[in-house]
Coordinates of C-alpha atoms in Angstrom, one line a residue:
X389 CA 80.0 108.9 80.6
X390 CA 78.2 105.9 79.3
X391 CA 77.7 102.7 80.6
X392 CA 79.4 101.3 77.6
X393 CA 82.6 103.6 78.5
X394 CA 82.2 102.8 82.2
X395 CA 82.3 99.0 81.2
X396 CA 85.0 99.4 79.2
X397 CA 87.1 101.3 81.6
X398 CA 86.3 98.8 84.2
X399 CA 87.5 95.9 82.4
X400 CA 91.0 97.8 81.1
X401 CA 92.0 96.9 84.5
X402 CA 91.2 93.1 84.8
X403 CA 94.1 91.3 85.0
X404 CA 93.8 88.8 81.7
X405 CA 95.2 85.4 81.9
X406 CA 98.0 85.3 78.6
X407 CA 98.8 82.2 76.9
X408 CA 101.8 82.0 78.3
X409 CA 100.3 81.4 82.0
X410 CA 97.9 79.0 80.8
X411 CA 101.5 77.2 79.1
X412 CA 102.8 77.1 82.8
X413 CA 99.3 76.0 84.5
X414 CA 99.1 72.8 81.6
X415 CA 102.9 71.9 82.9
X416 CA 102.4 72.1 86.4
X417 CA 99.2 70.1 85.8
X418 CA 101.2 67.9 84.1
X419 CA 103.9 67.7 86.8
X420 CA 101.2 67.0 89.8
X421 CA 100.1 63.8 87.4
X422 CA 103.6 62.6 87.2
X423 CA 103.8 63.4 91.0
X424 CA 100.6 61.2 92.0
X425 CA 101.4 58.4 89.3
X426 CA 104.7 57.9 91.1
X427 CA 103.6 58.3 94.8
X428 CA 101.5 55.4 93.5
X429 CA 104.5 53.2 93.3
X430 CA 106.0 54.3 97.0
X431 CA 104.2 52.0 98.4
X432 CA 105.3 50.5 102.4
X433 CA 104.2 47.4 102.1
X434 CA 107.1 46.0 99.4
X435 CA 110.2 44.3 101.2
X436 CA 112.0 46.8 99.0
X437 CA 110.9 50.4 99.2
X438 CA 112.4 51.9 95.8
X439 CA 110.5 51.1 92.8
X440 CA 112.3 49.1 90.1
X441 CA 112.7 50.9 86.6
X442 CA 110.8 49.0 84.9
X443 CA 107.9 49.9 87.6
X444 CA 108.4 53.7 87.1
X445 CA 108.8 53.3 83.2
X446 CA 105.3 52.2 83.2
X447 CA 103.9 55.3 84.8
X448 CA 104.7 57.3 81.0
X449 CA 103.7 57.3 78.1
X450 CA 106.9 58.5 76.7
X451 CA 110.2 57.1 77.7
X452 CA 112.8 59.1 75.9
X453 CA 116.3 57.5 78.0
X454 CA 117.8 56.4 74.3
X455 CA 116.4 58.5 72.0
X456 CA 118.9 60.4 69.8
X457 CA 117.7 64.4 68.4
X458 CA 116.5 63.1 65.2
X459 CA 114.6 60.7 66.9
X460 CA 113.4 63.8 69.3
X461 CA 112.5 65.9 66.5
X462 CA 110.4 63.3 64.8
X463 CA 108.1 63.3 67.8
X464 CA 104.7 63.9 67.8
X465 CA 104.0 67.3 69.3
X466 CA 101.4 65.7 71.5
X467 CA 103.2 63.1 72.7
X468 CA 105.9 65.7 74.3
X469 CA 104.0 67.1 77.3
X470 CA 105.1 64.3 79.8
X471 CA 108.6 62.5 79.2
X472 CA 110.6 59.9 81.6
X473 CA 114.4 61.1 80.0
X474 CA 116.6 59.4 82.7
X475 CA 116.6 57.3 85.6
X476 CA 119.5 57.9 88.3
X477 CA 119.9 54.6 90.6
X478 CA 122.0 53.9 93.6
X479 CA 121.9 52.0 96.8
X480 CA 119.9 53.8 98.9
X481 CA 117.8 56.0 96.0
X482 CA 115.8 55.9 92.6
X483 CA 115.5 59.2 90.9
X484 CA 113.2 59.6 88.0
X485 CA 114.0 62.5 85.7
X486 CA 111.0 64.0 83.9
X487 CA 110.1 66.5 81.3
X488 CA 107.0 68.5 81.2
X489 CA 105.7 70.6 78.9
X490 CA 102.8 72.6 78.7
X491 CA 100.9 73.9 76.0
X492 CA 98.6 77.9 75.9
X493 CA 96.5 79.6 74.0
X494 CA 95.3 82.8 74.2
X495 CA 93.8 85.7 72.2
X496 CA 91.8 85.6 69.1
X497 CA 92.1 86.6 65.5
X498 CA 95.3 88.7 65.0
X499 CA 95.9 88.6 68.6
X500 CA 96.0 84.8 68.5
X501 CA 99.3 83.0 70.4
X502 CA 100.3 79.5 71.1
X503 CA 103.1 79.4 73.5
X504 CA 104.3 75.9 75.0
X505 CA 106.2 76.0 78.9
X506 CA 108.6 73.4 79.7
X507 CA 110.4 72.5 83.0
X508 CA 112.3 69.6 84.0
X509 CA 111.6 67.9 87.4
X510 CA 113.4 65.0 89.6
X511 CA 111.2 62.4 91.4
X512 CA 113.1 61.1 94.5
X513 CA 112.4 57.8 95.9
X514 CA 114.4 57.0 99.2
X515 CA 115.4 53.6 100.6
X516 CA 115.1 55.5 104.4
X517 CA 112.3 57.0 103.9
X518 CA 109.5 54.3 102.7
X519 CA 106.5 55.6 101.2
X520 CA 107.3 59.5 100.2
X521 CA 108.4 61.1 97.1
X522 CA 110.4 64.3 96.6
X523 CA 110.4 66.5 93.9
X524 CA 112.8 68.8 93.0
X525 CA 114.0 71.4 90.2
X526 CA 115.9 69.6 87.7
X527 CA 118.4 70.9 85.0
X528 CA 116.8 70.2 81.5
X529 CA 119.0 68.1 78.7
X530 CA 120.5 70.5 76.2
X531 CA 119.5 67.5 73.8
X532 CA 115.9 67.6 74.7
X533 CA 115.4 71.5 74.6
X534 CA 117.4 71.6 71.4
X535 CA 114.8 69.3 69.9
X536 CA 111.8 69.6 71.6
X537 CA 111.4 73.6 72.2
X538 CA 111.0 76.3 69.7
X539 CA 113.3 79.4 71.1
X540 CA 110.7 81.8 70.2
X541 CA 107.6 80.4 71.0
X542 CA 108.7 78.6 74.4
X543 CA 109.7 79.6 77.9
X544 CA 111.1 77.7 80.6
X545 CA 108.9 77.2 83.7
X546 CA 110.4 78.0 86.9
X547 CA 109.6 74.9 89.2
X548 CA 108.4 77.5 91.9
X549 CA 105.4 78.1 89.3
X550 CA 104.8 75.0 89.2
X551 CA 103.2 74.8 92.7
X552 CA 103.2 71.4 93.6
X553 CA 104.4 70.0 96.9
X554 CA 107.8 69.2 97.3
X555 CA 107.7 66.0 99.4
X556 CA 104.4 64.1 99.0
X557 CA 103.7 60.9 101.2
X558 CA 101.4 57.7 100.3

């Protein structure tokens, strides 16, 4: 056998990263910033432990809490990777309700593929406990994966893939 052959042979077995996983690392990249932006804000020293909304609507880019589907749809594709769509407020708890959305590439030529992975996630501030942060699977908006996800081309990300930490503390 050749060394070409051999080579070849050798690297038929290589597991080789696909577009989609590198769709699904981008998001939970994406979902670790949103983590550490808003630990930022759970800070101990406040005389009120729960950020305002105002305070976590400053940590994105994107707030998306009013937009209607046409409004969605007009989007720039690049601004979609990291959107605040709600924010769920009671006595004792501010949760901040995020979309993430990854984008992959992978192959070349006719092989080529552009895949996006999306997930939805819920930040937790609670009044009793100061200074940590929960995160937590979250169901995504028909609205927003009706506007902002192409059926084909897009998966939903399990949040276990995501791999961040489920309670993070400042």
């Amino acid at each position: 056998m050749s060394v070409l052959a051999a080579g070849l042979l050798s690297l038929s077995g290589c597991a080789t990263p696909t577009a989609q996983d590198y769709a699904t690392d981008e998001a939970a990249r994406l979902a670790l910033v949103a983590q550490e932006n808003l630990l930022a804000l759970a800070t101990v020293s406040k005389s009120d432990p729960l950020p305002t909304s105002e305070e976590i609507r400053a940590v994105f880019q994107t707030d998306v809490t009013s937009m209607t589907g046409p409004e969605l749809r007009a989007m720039n594709t690049s601004s979609r990777s990291l959107l605040l769509y709600s924010i769920d407020s009671t006595t004792n708890q501010q949760v901040a309700n995020v979309f993430v959305m990854g984008r992959g590439q992978g192959g070349g030529g006719w092989f080529y593929e552009s895949v996006h992975s999306y997930t939805c996630v819920s930040f937790t501030y609670e009044r009793s406990r100061p200074g940590k942060l929960t995160a937590s699977e979250a169901t995504c908006p028909e609205l927003l994966v009706e506007n902002l996800t192409f059926p084909l081309d897009d998966k939903l990300a399990s949040f276990d893939d995501l791999d961040i930490e489920e309670i993070v503390e400042k």
